[in-house]
Coordinates of C-alpha atoms and ligand atoms in Angstrom, one line a residue:
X7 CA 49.5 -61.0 28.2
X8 CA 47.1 -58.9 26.1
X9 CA 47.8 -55.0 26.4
X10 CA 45.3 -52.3 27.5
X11 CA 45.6 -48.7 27.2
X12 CA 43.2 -48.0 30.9
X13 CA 42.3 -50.5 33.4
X14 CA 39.1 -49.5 35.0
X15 CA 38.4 -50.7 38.7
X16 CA 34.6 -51.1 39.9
X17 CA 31.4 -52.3 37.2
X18 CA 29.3 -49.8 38.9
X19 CA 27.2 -47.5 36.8
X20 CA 30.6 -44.7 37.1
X21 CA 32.8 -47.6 36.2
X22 CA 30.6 -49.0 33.4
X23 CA 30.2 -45.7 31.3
X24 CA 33.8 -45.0 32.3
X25 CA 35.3 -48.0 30.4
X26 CA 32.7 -48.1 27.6
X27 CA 33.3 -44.6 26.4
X28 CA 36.9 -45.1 26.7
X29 CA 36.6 -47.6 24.7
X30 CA 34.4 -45.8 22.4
X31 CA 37.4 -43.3 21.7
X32 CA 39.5 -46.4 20.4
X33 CA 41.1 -47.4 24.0
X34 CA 41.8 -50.8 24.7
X35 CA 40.1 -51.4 28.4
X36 CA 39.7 -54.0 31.0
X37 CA 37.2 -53.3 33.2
X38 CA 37.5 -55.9 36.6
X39 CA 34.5 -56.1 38.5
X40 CA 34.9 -58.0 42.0
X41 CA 31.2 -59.3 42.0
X42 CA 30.4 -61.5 39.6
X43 CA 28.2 -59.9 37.5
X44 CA 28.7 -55.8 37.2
X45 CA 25.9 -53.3 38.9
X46 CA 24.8 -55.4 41.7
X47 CA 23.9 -51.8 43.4
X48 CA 21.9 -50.7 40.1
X49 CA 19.4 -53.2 40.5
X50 CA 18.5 -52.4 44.0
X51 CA 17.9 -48.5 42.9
X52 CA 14.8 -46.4 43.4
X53 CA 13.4 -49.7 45.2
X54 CA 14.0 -51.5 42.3
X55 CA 12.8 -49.2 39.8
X56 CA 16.2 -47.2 39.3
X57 CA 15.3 -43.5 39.4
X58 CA 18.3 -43.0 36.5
X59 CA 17.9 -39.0 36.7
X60 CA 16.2 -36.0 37.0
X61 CA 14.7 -33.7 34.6
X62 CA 16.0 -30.6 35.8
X63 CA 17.8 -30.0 32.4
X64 CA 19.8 -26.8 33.1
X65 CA 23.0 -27.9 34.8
X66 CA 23.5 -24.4 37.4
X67 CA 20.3 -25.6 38.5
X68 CA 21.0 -29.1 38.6
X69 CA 24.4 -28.2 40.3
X70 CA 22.5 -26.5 43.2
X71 CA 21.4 -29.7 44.5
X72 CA 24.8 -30.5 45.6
X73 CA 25.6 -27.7 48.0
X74 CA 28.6 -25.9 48.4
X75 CA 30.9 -28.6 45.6
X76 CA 27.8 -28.5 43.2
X77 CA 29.9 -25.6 41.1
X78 CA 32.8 -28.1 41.1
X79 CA 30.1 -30.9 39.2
X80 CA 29.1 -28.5 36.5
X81 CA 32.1 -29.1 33.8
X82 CA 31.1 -33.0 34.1
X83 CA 27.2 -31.8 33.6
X84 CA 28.1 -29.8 31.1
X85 CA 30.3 -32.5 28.9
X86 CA 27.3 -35.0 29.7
X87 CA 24.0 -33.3 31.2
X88 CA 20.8 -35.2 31.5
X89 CA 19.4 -34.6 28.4
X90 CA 22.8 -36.5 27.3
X91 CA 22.0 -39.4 29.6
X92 CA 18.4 -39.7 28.6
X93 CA 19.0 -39.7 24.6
X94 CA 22.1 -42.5 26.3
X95 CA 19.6 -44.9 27.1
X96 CA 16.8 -44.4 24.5
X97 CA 19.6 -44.8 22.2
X98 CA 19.9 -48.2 23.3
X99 CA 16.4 -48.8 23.1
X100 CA 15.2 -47.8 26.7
X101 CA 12.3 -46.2 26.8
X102 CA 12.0 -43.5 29.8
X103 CA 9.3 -41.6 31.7
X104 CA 9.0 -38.8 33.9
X105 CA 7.2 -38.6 37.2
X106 CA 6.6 -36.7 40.1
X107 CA 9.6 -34.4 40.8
X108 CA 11.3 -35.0 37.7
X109 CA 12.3 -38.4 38.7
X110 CA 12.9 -40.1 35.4
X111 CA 12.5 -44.3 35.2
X112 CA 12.8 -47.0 32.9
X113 CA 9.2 -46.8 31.4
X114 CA 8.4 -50.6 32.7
X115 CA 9.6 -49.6 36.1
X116 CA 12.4 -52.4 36.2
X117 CA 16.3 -51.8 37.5
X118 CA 17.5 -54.8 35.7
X119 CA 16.7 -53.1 32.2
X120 CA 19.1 -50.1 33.0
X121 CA 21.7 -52.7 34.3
X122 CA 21.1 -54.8 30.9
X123 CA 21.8 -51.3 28.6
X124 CA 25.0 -50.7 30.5
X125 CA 26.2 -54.5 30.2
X126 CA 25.3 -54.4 26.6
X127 CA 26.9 -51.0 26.4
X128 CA 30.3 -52.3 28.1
X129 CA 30.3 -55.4 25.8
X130 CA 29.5 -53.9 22.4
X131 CA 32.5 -51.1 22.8
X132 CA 34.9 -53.9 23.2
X133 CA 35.8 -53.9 26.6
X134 CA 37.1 -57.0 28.3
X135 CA 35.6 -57.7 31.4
X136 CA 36.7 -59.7 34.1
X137 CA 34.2 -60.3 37.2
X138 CA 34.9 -61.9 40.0
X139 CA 38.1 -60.1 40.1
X140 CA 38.7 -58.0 43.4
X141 CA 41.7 -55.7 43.1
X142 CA 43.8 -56.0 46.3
X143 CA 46.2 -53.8 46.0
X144 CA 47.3 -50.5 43.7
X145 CA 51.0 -50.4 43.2
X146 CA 52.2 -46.7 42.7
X147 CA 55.9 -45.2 42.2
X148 CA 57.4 -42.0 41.3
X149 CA 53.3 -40.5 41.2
X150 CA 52.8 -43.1 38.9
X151 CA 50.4 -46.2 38.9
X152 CA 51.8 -49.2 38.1
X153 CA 49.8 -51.8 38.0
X154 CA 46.8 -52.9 39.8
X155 CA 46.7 -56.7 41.7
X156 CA 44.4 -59.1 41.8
X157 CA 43.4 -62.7 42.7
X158 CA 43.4 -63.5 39.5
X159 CA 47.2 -61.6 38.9
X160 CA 48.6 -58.4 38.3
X161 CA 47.5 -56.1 35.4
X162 CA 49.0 -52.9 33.9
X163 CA 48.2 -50.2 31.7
X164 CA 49.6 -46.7 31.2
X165 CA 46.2 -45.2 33.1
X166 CA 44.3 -46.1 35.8
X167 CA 40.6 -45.3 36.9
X168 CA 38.9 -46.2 39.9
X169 CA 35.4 -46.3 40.6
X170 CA 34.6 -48.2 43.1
X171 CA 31.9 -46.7 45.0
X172 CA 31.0 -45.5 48.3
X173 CA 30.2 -47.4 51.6
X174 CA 26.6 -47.8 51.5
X175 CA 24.9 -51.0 51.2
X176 CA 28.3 -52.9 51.7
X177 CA 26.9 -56.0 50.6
X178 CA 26.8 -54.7 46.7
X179 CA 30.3 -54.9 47.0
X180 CA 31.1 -51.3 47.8
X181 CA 33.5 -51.2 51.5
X182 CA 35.2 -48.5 50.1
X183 CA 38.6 -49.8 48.9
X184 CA 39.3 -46.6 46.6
X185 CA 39.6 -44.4 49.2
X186 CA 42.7 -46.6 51.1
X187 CA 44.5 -46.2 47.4
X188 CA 43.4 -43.0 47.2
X189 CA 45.1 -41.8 50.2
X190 CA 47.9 -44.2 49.7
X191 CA 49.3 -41.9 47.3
X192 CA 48.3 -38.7 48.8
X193 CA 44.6 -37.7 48.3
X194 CA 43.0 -35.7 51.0
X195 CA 39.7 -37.6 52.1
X196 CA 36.8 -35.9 54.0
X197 CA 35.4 -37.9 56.7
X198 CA 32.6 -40.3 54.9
X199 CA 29.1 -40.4 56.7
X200 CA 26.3 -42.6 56.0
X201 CA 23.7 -40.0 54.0
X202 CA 20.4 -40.0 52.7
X203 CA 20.1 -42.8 56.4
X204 CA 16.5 -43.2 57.5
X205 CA 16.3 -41.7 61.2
X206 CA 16.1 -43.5 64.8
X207 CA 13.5 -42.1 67.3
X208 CA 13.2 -43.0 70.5
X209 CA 9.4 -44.0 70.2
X210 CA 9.3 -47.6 70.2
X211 CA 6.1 -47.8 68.8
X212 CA 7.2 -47.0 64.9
X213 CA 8.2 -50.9 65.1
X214 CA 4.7 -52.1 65.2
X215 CA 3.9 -49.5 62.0
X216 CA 6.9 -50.8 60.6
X217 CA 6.9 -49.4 56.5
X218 CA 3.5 -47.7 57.1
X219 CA 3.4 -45.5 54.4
X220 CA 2.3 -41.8 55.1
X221 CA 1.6 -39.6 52.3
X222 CA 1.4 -36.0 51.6
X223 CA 2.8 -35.5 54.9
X224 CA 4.5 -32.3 56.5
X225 CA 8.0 -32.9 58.3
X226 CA 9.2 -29.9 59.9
X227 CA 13.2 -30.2 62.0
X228 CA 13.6 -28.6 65.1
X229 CA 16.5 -28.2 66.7
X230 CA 16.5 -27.2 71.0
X231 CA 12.6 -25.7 70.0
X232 CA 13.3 -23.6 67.0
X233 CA 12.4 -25.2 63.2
X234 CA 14.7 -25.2 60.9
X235 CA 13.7 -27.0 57.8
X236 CA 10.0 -28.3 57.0
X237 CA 8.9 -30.5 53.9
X238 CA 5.8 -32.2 52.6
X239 CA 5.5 -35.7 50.9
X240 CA 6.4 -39.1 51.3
X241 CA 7.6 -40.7 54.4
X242 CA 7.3 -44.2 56.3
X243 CA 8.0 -45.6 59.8
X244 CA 10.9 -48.2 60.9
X245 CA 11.4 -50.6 62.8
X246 CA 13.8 -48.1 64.3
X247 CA 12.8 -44.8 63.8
X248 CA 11.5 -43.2 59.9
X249 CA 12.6 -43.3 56.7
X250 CA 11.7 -42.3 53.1
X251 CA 12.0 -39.4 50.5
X252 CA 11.3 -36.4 52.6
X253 CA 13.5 -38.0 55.4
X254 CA 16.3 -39.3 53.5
X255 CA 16.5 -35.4 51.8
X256 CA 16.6 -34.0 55.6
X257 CA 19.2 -36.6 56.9
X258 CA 22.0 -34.5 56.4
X259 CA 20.9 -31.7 58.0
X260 CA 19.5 -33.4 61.1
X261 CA 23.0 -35.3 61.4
X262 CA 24.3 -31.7 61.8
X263 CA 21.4 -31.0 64.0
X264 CA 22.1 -33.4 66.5
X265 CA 26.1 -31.7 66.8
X266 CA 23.9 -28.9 68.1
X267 CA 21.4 -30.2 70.4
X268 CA 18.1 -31.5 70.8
X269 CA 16.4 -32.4 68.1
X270 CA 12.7 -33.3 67.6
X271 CA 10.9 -34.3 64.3
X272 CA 7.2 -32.7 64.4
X273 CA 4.7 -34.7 61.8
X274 CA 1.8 -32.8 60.5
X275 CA -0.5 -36.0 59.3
X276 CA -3.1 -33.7 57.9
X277 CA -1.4 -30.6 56.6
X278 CA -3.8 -29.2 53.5
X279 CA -6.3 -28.8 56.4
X280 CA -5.9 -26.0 58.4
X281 CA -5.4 -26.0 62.4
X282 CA -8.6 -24.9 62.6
X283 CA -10.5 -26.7 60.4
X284 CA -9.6 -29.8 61.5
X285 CA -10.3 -28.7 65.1
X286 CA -13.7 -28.4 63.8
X287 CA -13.8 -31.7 61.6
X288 CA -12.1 -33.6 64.8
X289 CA -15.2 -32.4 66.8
X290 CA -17.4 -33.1 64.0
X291 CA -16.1 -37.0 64.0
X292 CA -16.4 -37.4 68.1
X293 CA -19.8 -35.9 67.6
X294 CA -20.7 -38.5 64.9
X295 CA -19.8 -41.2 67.6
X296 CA -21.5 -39.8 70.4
X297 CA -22.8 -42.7 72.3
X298 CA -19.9 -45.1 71.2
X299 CA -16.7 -46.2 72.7
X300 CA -13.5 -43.6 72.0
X301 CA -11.9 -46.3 70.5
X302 CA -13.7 -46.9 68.0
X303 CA -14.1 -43.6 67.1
X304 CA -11.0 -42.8 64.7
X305 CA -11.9 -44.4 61.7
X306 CA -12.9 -41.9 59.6
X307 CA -9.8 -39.9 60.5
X308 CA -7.1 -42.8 60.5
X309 CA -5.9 -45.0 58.5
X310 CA -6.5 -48.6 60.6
X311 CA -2.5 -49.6 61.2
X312 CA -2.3 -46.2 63.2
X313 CA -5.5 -46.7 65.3
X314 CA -4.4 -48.7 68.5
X315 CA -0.9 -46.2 68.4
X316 CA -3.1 -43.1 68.6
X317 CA -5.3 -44.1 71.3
X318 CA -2.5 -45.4 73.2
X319 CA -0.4 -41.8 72.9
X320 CA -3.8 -39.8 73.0
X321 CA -3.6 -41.4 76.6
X322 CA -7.7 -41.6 76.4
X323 CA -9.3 -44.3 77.8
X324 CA -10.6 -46.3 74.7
X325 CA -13.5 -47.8 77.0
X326 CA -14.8 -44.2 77.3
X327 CA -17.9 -42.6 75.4
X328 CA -17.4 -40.0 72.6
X329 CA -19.3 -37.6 74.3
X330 CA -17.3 -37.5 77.4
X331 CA -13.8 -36.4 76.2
X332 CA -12.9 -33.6 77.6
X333 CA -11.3 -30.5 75.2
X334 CA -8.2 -31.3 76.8
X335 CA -7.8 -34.4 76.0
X336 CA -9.5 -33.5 72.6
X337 CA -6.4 -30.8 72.5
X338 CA -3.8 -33.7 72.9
X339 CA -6.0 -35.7 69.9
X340 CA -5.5 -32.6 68.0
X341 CA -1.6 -32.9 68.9
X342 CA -1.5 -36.0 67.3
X343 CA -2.7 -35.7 64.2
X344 CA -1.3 -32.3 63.4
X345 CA 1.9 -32.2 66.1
X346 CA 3.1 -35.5 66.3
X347 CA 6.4 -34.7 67.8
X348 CA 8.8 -37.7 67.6
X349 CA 12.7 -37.6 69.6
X350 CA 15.5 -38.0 66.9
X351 CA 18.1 -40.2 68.6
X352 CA 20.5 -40.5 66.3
X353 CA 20.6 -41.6 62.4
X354 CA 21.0 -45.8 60.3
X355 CA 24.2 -46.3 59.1
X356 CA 26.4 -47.3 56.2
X357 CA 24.2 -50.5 55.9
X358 CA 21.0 -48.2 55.5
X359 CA 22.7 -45.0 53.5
X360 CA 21.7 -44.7 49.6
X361 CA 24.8 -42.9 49.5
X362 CA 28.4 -41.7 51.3
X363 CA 28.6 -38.0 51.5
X364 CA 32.3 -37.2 51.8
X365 CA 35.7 -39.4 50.0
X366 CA 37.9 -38.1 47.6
X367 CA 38.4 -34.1 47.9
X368 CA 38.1 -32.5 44.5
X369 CA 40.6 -30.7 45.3
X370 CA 43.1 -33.2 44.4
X371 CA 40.9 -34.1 41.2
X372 CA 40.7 -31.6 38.0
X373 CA 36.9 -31.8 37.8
X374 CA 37.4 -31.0 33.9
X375 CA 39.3 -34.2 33.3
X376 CA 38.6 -36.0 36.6
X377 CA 42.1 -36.9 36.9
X378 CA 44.1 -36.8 39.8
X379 CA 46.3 -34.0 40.7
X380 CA 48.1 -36.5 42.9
X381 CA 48.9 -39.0 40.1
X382 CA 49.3 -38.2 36.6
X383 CA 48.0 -41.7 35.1
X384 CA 45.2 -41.9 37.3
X385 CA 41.5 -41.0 37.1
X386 CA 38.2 -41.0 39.7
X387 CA 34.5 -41.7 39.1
X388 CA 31.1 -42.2 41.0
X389 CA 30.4 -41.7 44.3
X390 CA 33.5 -42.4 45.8
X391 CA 34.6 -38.5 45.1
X392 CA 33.1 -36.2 47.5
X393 CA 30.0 -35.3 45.8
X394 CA 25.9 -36.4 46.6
X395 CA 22.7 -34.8 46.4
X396 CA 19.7 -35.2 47.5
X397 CA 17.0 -38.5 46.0
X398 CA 15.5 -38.0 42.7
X399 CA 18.4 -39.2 40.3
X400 CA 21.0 -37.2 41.2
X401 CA 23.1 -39.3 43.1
X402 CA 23.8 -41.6 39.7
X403 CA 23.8 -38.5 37.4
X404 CA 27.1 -37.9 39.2
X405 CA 28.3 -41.7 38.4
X406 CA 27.0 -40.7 34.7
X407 CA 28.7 -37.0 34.4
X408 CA 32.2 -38.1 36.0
X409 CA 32.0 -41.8 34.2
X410 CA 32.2 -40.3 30.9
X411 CA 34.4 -37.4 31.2
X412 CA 36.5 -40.1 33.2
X413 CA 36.2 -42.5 30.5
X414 CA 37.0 -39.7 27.3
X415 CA 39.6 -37.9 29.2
X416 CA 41.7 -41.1 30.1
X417 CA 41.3 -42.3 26.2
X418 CA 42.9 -39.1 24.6
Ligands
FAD20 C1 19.1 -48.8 48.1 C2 19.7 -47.7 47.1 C3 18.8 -47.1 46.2 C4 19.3 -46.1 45.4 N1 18.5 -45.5 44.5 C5 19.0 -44.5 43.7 C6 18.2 -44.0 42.6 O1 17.1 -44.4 42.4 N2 18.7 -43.0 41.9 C7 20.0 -42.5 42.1 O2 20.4 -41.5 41.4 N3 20.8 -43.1 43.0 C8 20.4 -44.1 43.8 N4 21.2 -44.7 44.7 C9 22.6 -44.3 44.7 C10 23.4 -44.9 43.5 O3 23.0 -46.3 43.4 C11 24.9 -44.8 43.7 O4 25.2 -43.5 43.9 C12 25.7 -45.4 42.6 O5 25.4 -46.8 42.4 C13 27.2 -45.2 42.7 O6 27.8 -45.8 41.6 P1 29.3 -46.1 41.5 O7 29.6 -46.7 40.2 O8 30.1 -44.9 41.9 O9 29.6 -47.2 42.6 P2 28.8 -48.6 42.8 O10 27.5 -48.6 42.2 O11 28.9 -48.7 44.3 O12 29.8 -49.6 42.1 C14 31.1 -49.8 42.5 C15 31.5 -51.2 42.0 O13 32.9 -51.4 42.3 C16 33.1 -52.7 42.7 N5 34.3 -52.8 43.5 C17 34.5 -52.3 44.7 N6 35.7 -52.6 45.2 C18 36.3 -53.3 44.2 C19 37.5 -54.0 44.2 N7 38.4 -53.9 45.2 N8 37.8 -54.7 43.1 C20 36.9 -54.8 42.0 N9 35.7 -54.2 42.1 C21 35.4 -53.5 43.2 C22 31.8 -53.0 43.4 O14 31.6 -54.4 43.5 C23 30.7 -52.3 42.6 O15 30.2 -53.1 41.6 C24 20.7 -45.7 45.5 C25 21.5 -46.4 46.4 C26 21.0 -47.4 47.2 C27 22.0 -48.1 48.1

């Protein structure tokens, strides 16, 4: 059987830079990929578009997003920072732009470029690659690894790296098999939750606005009547609750929230117009329609999906004429539009999670190396390590950073 210097478990993004720039430094690696083609989860990033980074360039900053192990991430920033990842890919003939919030894309906005660099990548440094080939098993003795089986046979090579992902979106191929080898041989695990999860309310009602989109919106999270986080932008309703960037970027926190106690969301639909002014503009509008029915009064003020909810919650009988609504029930229209308070029930799971907060503790990884303090020949990358931030390219920056250093530190 043909040697190999590293065997590299998982064709993710972490896996794909990992073998490629091992191989790059003159290793011989086989890369096995259960799926069978590598980066199934790549092409389903940034809804398709694959939001590859951010453009937050200085790597304290950058490390900030990550919370209290963001100081842990900067050697891996530092060996391969953004700026390394975008000159990556333009290398390789991928143009890039930047939008809103740094978010940097392909520049025709398609996933299945990015995945096409890194298979080209992989193939053109001269590692072998086997898809289809799920590892079931990682054999370790005296702190050692072995070898690795599969299917299709056993395989050994003095070092071992694993990067096989988190627990989100199971059907990529990621159920989290690292983390049972990773604890096999004595890595510490913190609990993995479902994170960056769209929300579940207990209004019913979000189902029939299903992926209405509401833009330049403000969020704010309270917790038993006191707010404790508030964010504008982008958000849309679920068939089970909310979802979308502002969301996703408060899941976290409103997971811990719910430990605590009640929790509302309150939506502000209108919030670069004062309380006051819209009071004013909201009396403005019922005057307009006068003489016709409440219901169809809203248009101006509404997109037409939400219509039939708000007059329904306004509790306003839509038969009734313009002129004769009351200021309370005017006060609870007002509500609506600039209050909307929704129940948090609880939060999606793995099946709905961009990424798994929690996995390997980096305390048992040397986060200048990323090998394991646990096993001498063995090496982690990607998500699978306890590291994710918020949306906006972080959460593959990390598969980037850790893949390389991964990759160069196993080849020396
Ligand atoms: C819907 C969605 C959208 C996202 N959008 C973005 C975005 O725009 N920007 C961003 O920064 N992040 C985004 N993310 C997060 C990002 O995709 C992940 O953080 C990243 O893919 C993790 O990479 P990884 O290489 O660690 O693992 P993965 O991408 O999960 O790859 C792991 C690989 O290992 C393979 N594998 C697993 N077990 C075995 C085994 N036993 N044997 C062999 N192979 C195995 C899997 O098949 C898989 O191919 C998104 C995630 C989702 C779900």
């Amino acid at each position: 059987m043909k040697k190999h210097d590293i065997v590299v478990i998982g064709g993710g993004p972490a896996g794909m830079f990992a073998a490629g720039f091992a191989a790059r430094k003159g290793a011989r690696v086989l890369l096995l990929e259960k799926n069978r083609r590598c980066g199934a989860k790549i092409l389903i990033t940034g809804k398709g578009r694959c939001n590859i980074t951010n453009s937050e360039e200085e790597p304290r900053k950058f490390a900030e997003h990550f919370g209290r192990n963001g100081r842990a991430f900067l050697t891996a920033l530092y060996a391969f920072g953004t700026a390394e990842v975008v000159a990556f890919f333009e290398k390789q003939g991928l143009n890039l732009k930047v939008e809103r919030g740094g978010r940097i894309f392909p520049d025709r906005g398609d996933a299945k470029d990015v995945n096409r660099v890194l298979e080209t990548f992989v193939a053109e440094s001269g590692v072998e690659l086997r898809t289809s080939c799920e590892v079931t098993g990682v054999n370790f003795a005296d702190n050692k690894v072995i070898s690795v089986s599969t299917y299709q046979g056993e395989f050994t090579a003095p070092k071992l790296i694993i990067a096989t992902g988190g627990l989100s979106y199971p059907e990529t191929g990621c159920t989290g098999d690292g983390y049972g080898w990773a604890k096999q041989c004595g890595h510490r695990l913190i609990t993995q939750q479902p994170a960056l999860v769209p929300i579940e309310l207990a209004e019913p009602w979000t189902a029939e606005v299903c992926d209405f989109n509401l833009k330049n919106v403000c969020i704010s999270l309270v917790l038993e009547g006191k707010r404790i986080d508030q964010r504008f932008g982008e958000a849309f309703f679920t068939r089970n609750g909310i979802g979308g960037p502002i969301i996703l970027d408060m899941s976290s926190e409103i997971r811990d929230a719910l430990t605590k106690g009640k929790v509302k969301l309150v939506l502000d639909l209108k919030p670069a117009v004062e309380s006051k002014t819209f009071d004013k503009r909201l009396q403005r509008e019922l005057a307009e329609h006068n003489n016709k029915n409440f219901g169809n009064s809203l248009g101006g003020l509404l997109p037409r999906d939400l219509i039939p909810i708000f007059i329904r919650l306004s509790g306003i009988d839509p038969q009734k004429k313009c002129h004769s609504i009351s200021k309370d029930e005017r006060k609870q229209l007002f509500k609506l539009f600039k209050e909307l308070e929704l129940e948090v029930t609880g939060y999606e799971g793995f099946s709905k999670a961009i990424v798994t907060s929690g996995g390997i503790s980096l305390k048992d990884i040397d986060m200048r190396t990323m090998r394991s303090k646990k096993v001498e020949n063995l090496f982690f990358a990607g998500e699978m390590i306890d590291l994710d931030g918020p949306t906006g390219g972080f959460n593959l920056q990390v598969c980037w950073s850790t893949g390389y250093l991964a990759g160069v530190s196993a080849a020396e």
